[in-house]
CSV table of C-alpha atoms and ligand atoms in Angstrom, one decimal:
chain,number,residue,atom,x,y,z
A,81,MET,CA,7.8,-8.0,-20.4
A,82,GLU,CA,8.3,-4.6,-18.7
A,83,LEU,CA,5.3,-2.5,-17.9
A,84,GLN,CA,6.0,0.2,-20.4
A,85,GLU,CA,6.4,-2.4,-23.1
A,86,LYS,CA,3.0,-3.9,-22.1
A,87,PHE,CA,1.4,-0.4,-22.5
A,88,ARG,CA,2.9,-0.3,-26.0
A,89,VAL,CA,1.5,-3.7,-27.0
A,90,ALA,CA,-1.9,-2.7,-25.6
A,91,ALA,CA,-1.8,0.6,-27.5
A,92,ASN,CA,-0.9,-1.3,-30.7
A,93,ALA,CA,-3.8,-3.7,-30.2
A,94,VAL,CA,-6.3,-0.8,-29.5
A,95,SER,CA,-5.1,1.1,-32.6
A,96,ARG,CA,-5.4,-2.0,-34.8
A,97,ALA,CA,-8.7,-3.3,-33.3
A,98,GLU,CA,-12.1,-3.4,-35.0
A,99,ALA,CA,-14.1,-3.8,-31.8
A,100,ILE,CA,-13.5,-3.3,-28.1
A,101,VAL,CA,-15.2,-5.0,-25.1
A,102,VAL,CA,-14.8,-3.0,-21.9
A,103,THR,CA,-15.3,-5.1,-18.8
A,104,ALA,CA,-15.4,-3.7,-15.3
A,105,GLY,CA,-15.7,-4.6,-11.7
A,106,ALA,CA,-15.9,-2.7,-8.4
A,107,GLY,CA,-12.3,-1.3,-8.8
A,108,MET,CA,-13.4,0.7,-11.8
A,109,GLY,CA,-15.2,3.2,-9.5
A,110,VAL,CA,-12.4,3.7,-7.0
A,111,ASP,CA,-10.7,6.4,-9.1
A,112,SER,CA,-14.1,8.3,-9.1
A,113,GLY,CA,-14.0,8.2,-5.3
A,114,LEU,CA,-16.4,5.3,-4.9
A,115,PRO,CA,-15.9,2.7,-2.1
A,116,ASP,CA,-15.4,-0.8,-3.4
A,117,PHE,CA,-16.6,-2.6,-0.1
A,118,ARG,CA,-13.4,-4.7,-0.1
A,119,GLY,CA,-13.7,-6.9,3.0
A,120,ASP,CA,-15.6,-5.9,6.2
A,121,ALA,CA,-13.0,-3.3,7.1
A,122,GLY,CA,-13.5,-1.6,3.7
A,123,PHE,CA,-17.2,-1.7,4.0
A,124,TRP,CA,-17.3,-0.2,7.5
A,125,LYS,CA,-14.8,2.5,6.5
A,126,ALA,CA,-17.4,3.6,3.9
A,127,TYR,CA,-20.3,3.1,6.3
A,128,PRO,CA,-19.3,3.5,9.9
A,129,PRO,CA,-22.9,3.3,11.3
A,130,TYR,CA,-23.1,-0.4,10.1
A,131,GLN,CA,-20.0,-1.2,12.1
A,132,LYS,CA,-21.8,-0.1,15.3
A,133,LEU,CA,-24.7,-2.3,14.3
A,134,GLY,CA,-22.4,-5.2,13.4
A,135,ILE,CA,-23.7,-5.4,9.9
A,136,THR,CA,-21.5,-6.5,7.0
A,137,PHE,CA,-21.9,-5.7,3.3
A,138,ILE,CA,-23.5,-9.1,2.8
A,139,GLY,CA,-25.9,-8.4,5.7
A,140,ALA,CA,-26.8,-4.9,4.3
A,141,ALA,CA,-27.2,-6.1,0.7
A,142,ASN,CA,-30.0,-8.4,1.6
A,143,PRO,CA,-33.5,-8.3,0.0
A,144,ASP,CA,-35.2,-9.4,3.3
A,145,HIS,CA,-34.8,-5.8,4.6
A,146,PHE,CA,-37.4,-4.5,2.1
A,147,GLU,CA,-40.0,-6.9,3.6
A,148,ARG,CA,-39.1,-6.6,7.3
A,149,ASP,CA,-37.9,-3.0,7.6
A,150,PRO,CA,-38.0,-1.1,4.3
A,151,ALA,CA,-36.6,2.2,5.8
A,152,PHE,CA,-33.5,0.2,6.8
A,153,GLY,CA,-33.2,-1.5,3.4
A,154,TRP,CA,-33.6,1.8,1.6
A,155,GLY,CA,-31.2,3.5,4.0
A,156,PHE,CA,-28.3,1.6,2.4
A,157,TYR,CA,-29.6,1.7,-1.2
A,158,GLY,CA,-30.9,5.2,-1.0
A,159,HIS,CA,-27.6,6.4,0.2
A,160,ARG,CA,-25.8,4.6,-2.6
A,161,THR,CA,-28.3,5.9,-5.2
A,162,ASN,CA,-27.6,9.5,-4.0
A,163,LEU,CA,-23.8,8.8,-4.0
A,164,TYR,CA,-23.8,7.4,-7.6
A,165,ARG,CA,-26.0,10.2,-8.8
A,166,ASN,CA,-23.5,12.8,-7.5
A,167,THR,CA,-20.4,11.0,-8.7
A,168,VAL,CA,-18.4,12.3,-11.7
A,169,PRO,CA,-16.9,9.4,-13.7
A,170,HIS,CA,-13.1,9.6,-13.7
A,171,ALA,CA,-11.0,10.5,-16.8
A,172,GLY,CA,-10.5,6.8,-17.7
A,173,PHE,CA,-14.1,6.6,-19.0
A,174,GLY,CA,-13.6,9.5,-21.4
A,175,ILE,CA,-10.3,8.0,-22.6
A,176,LEU,CA,-12.1,4.8,-23.5
A,177,ARG,CA,-14.8,6.7,-25.4
A,178,GLY,CA,-12.0,8.6,-27.2
A,179,TRP,CA,-10.6,5.3,-28.5
A,180,ILE,CA,-14.0,4.2,-29.7
A,181,GLU,CA,-14.5,7.4,-31.6
A,182,ARG,CA,-10.9,7.8,-33.0
A,183,PHE,CA,-10.5,4.2,-34.2
A,184,GLY,CA,-14.2,3.8,-35.2
A,185,LEU,CA,-14.6,0.8,-32.9
A,186,ASP,CA,-17.7,-1.2,-32.4
A,187,TYR,CA,-18.0,-1.7,-28.7
A,188,PHE,CA,-19.8,-3.2,-25.7
A,189,VAL,CA,-19.4,-2.6,-22.0
A,190,VAL,CA,-20.0,-5.4,-19.5
A,191,THR,CA,-20.0,-4.4,-15.9
A,192,SER,CA,-20.8,-6.0,-12.6
A,193,ASN,CA,-21.3,-2.5,-11.1
A,194,VAL,CA,-24.8,-1.3,-10.5
A,195,ASP,CA,-23.8,2.4,-10.3
A,196,GLY,CA,-24.7,3.5,-13.8
A,197,GLN,CA,-21.4,5.2,-14.3
A,198,PHE,CA,-20.9,4.1,-17.9
A,199,GLN,CA,-24.2,5.7,-18.9
A,200,LYS,CA,-23.2,8.8,-17.0
A,201,ALA,CA,-19.9,9.0,-18.9
A,202,GLY,CA,-21.8,8.9,-22.2
A,203,PHE,CA,-21.7,5.3,-23.2
A,204,VAL,CA,-24.9,4.4,-25.1
A,205,GLU,CA,-27.5,2.5,-23.1
A,206,ASP,CA,-27.9,-0.3,-25.6
A,207,ARG,CA,-24.2,-1.0,-25.6
A,208,ILE,CA,-24.1,-1.9,-21.9
A,209,LEU,CA,-24.6,-5.1,-20.1
A,210,GLU,CA,-25.2,-4.7,-16.3
A,211,VAL,CA,-24.9,-8.3,-15.1
A,212,HIS,CA,-26.1,-7.5,-11.6
A,213,GLY,CA,-28.7,-4.9,-12.6
A,214,SER,CA,-28.8,-1.2,-11.9
A,215,ILE,CA,-29.5,0.9,-8.8
A,216,HIS,CA,-31.1,3.4,-11.1
A,217,HIS,CA,-34.0,1.0,-11.9
A,218,LEU,CA,-36.7,-0.3,-9.6
A,219,GLN,CA,-38.9,-3.3,-9.3
A,220,CYS,CA,-41.6,-4.5,-6.9
A,221,ALA,CA,-40.1,-6.1,-3.8
A,222,LYS,CA,-42.6,-9.0,-3.8
A,223,PRO,CA,-42.5,-9.0,-6.9
A,224,CYS,CA,-46.1,-8.7,-8.1
A,225,THR,CA,-45.0,-7.9,-11.6
A,226,MET,CA,-42.0,-8.3,-13.8
A,227,ALA,CA,-42.1,-4.6,-14.6
A,228,ILE,CA,-38.8,-2.7,-14.2
A,229,TRP,CA,-38.9,1.1,-14.2
A,230,GLU,CA,-36.5,4.0,-13.9
A,231,ASN,CA,-35.7,5.2,-10.4
A,232,ARG,CA,-36.7,8.9,-10.4
A,233,GLU,CA,-37.3,9.0,-6.6
A,234,THR,CA,-35.8,11.4,-4.1
A,235,ILE,CA,-34.6,9.3,-1.2
A,236,PRO,CA,-33.4,11.2,1.8
A,237,VAL,CA,-31.3,9.2,4.2
A,238,ASP,CA,-30.3,9.9,7.8
A,239,GLU,CA,-26.6,9.2,7.8
A,240,ALA,CA,-26.5,8.6,11.6
A,241,THR,CA,-29.0,5.8,11.5
A,242,MET,CA,-28.8,4.9,7.8
A,243,ARG,CA,-32.6,4.9,7.6
A,244,ALA,CA,-34.5,6.3,4.6
A,245,GLY,CA,-37.0,9.1,5.0
A,246,ARG,CA,-39.0,8.0,2.0
A,247,ILE,CA,-39.8,4.5,0.6
A,248,PRO,CA,-40.3,4.1,-3.2
A,249,ARG,CA,-43.5,2.3,-4.0
A,250,CYS,CA,-44.4,-0.3,-6.6
A,251,ILE,CA,-46.1,1.2,-9.7
A,252,ARG,CA,-48.6,-1.7,-9.8
A,253,CYS,CA,-49.5,-2.8,-6.2
A,254,GLY,CA,-48.3,0.3,-4.2
A,255,ASP,CA,-46.3,-1.9,-1.9
A,256,VAL,CA,-42.6,-1.5,-1.3
A,257,ALA,CA,-40.3,-1.2,-4.4
A,258,ARG,CA,-36.6,-2.2,-4.3
A,259,PRO,CA,-33.6,-1.6,-6.6
A,260,ASN,CA,-33.5,-3.9,-9.6
A,261,ILE,CA,-30.2,-5.3,-8.4
A,262,LEU,CA,-29.1,-8.9,-7.7
A,263,MET,CA,-28.5,-9.0,-3.9
A,264,PHE,CA,-27.1,-11.8,-1.7
A,265,GLY,CA,-29.5,-14.7,-1.2
A,266,ASP,CA,-31.8,-13.0,-3.7
A,267,TYR,CA,-34.7,-15.0,-5.2
A,268,GLY,CA,-36.9,-12.0,-6.1
A,269,TRP,CA,-34.6,-10.2,-8.5
A,270,VAL,CA,-36.3,-9.5,-11.8
A,271,SER,CA,-33.6,-10.3,-14.3
A,272,ASP,CA,-35.5,-9.4,-17.5
A,273,ARG,CA,-33.6,-6.1,-18.1
A,274,SER,CA,-30.1,-7.7,-17.7
A,275,ALA,CA,-31.3,-10.7,-19.8
A,276,ARG,CA,-32.3,-8.4,-22.6
A,277,GLN,CA,-28.9,-6.7,-22.4
A,278,GLN,CA,-27.3,-10.1,-22.5
A,279,ARG,CA,-29.1,-11.0,-25.7
A,280,VAL,CA,-27.8,-7.7,-27.4
A,281,PHE,CA,-24.3,-8.5,-26.2
A,282,ASP,CA,-24.5,-12.0,-27.6
A,283,GLU,CA,-25.6,-10.5,-31.0
A,284,PHE,CA,-22.6,-8.1,-30.8
A,285,LEU,CA,-20.2,-11.1,-30.2
A,286,THR,CA,-21.7,-13.0,-33.2
A,287,GLU,CA,-21.4,-10.0,-35.4
A,288,ASN,CA,-17.8,-9.5,-34.4
A,289,ARG,CA,-16.7,-13.1,-34.8
A,290,GLY,CA,-13.3,-13.3,-36.5
A,291,ARG,CA,-12.7,-9.6,-36.2
A,292,ARG,CA,-9.8,-8.0,-34.4
A,293,LEU,CA,-11.0,-7.6,-30.8
A,294,VAL,CA,-9.5,-6.1,-27.7
A,295,VAL,CA,-10.9,-6.7,-24.3
A,296,VAL,CA,-10.0,-4.1,-21.6
A,297,GLU,CA,-10.8,-5.2,-18.1
A,298,MET,CA,-10.6,-2.9,-15.2
A,299,GLY,CA,-10.9,-3.5,-11.4
A,300,ALA,CA,-12.5,-6.9,-11.6
A,301,GLY,CA,-11.4,-8.9,-8.5
A,302,THR,CA,-11.1,-12.6,-7.9
A,303,ALA,CA,-13.8,-12.7,-5.1
A,304,ILE,CA,-16.7,-12.8,-7.6
A,305,PRO,CA,-14.8,-13.8,-10.8
A,306,THR,CA,-17.7,-13.5,-13.3
A,307,ILE,CA,-16.2,-10.6,-15.1
A,308,ARG,CA,-12.7,-12.1,-15.1
A,309,TYR,CA,-14.0,-15.4,-16.7
A,310,LEU,CA,-15.8,-13.4,-19.3
A,311,THR,CA,-12.6,-11.4,-20.2
A,312,GLU,CA,-10.6,-14.6,-20.5
A,313,GLU,CA,-13.3,-16.3,-22.6
A,314,ILE,CA,-13.6,-13.4,-25.1
A,315,GLY,CA,-9.8,-13.0,-25.0
A,316,SER,CA,-9.4,-16.6,-26.2
A,317,ARG,CA,-11.3,-16.0,-29.4
A,318,PRO,CA,-9.1,-15.9,-32.6
A,319,GLY,CA,-7.9,-12.4,-33.2
A,320,ALA,CA,-8.6,-11.2,-29.7
A,321,LEU,CA,-6.3,-9.8,-27.0
A,322,ALA,CA,-7.2,-9.2,-23.4
A,323,VAL,CA,-5.8,-6.5,-21.2
A,324,ARG,CA,-6.3,-6.9,-17.4
A,325,ILE,CA,-5.8,-3.7,-15.4
A,326,ASN,CA,-5.9,-4.3,-11.7
A,327,PRO,CA,-3.6,-2.9,-9.0
A,328,ARG,CA,-3.7,-6.1,-6.8
A,329,GLU,CA,-4.9,-9.1,-8.9
A,330,ALA,CA,-3.6,-8.4,-12.4
A,331,GLN,CA,-2.5,-12.0,-13.3
A,332,ILE,CA,-3.6,-13.4,-16.7
A,333,ARG,CA,-1.9,-15.9,-18.9
A,334,ALA,CA,0.2,-14.9,-21.9
A,335,PRO,CA,-0.2,-13.6,-24.6
A,336,HIS,CA,-2.8,-11.5,-22.6
A,337,LEU,CA,-1.5,-8.4,-20.8
A,338,SER,CA,-1.3,-8.0,-17.1
A,339,LEU,CA,-1.2,-4.3,-16.0
A,340,PRO,CA,-0.8,-4.0,-12.3
A,341,CYS,CA,-2.2,-0.5,-11.9
A,342,GLY,CA,-5.5,1.4,-11.2
A,343,ALA,CA,-8.1,1.8,-14.0
A,344,ARG,CA,-7.5,5.5,-14.7
A,345,GLU,CA,-3.7,5.1,-14.5
A,346,GLY,CA,-3.8,2.0,-16.8
A,347,VAL,CA,-5.9,3.5,-19.6
A,348,ALA,CA,-4.1,6.8,-19.4
A,349,ALA,CA,-0.7,5.1,-19.9
A,350,ILE,CA,-2.0,3.2,-22.9
A,351,ASP,CA,-3.5,6.5,-24.2
A,352,ALA,CA,-0.1,8.3,-23.7
A,353,VAL,CA,1.5,5.7,-26.1
A,354,LEU,CA,-1.3,6.3,-28.6
A,355,ALA,CA,-0.8,10.1,-28.4
A,356,GLU,CA,3.0,9.7,-29.0
A,357,ASP,CA,2.3,7.4,-32.0
A,358,ALA,CA,-0.1,10.0,-33.4
A,359,LEU,CA,2.6,12.7,-33.2
A,360,SER,CA,5.4,10.6,-34.8
L,155,LIG,ZN1,-46.0,-4.7,-6.7
């Protein structure tokens, strides 16, 4: 099938759908100007100081830093917190919201990103599952409590050393707090918030059983394939169609649609077909 024909089939599925599941991986943020930490080279391009220190993404995204050297741990996460706070979600987010409104779709967002960009783009908090947690929420680093609270801290970071000038503290014990994110080799992540979101998502899937469902996946790579599996699993339900938008790894088996393009480009192309149909 030619690409333009696939956009047409996807547009038809969206316009006929009763519900949409939006699934997203790191590639979703690229069009908003966010780094996706693809390989060591990609990570060091985004964070040159770590290259000098010989630290990879896996090395930086390690919960041990909060115990051994919290200013270093918060250097990485504080910098990212500030970056995500200052990022404007790209036009693709608004296009997806437009479909939800225009076609009266029930919806759910499932993302492996911790950047809070769907909330920022106006998606409702209780329609989002953040499978790896959120950088905009904190927990105790020990943890002394299962409490999870919103990150309202200002965290200045020296970009030459990647060290934080301020360390967020636990609301209960006063010791170091950390982002409520699943890191590498992480046994201290408090998963309660993501687990609660998962239960709401399961209810959504139950309520929408047998209904016409479209799954639109963007920027979910094969390295950590959780999101891709989920897309395929939901896509295999009766009445469902999955659309995989990915510039490098778009492959998915028929009848599902493989769109080898960026997130913004892919949804914009589907939207262009919908706009033409509305005019004709
Ligand atoms: Zn504590």
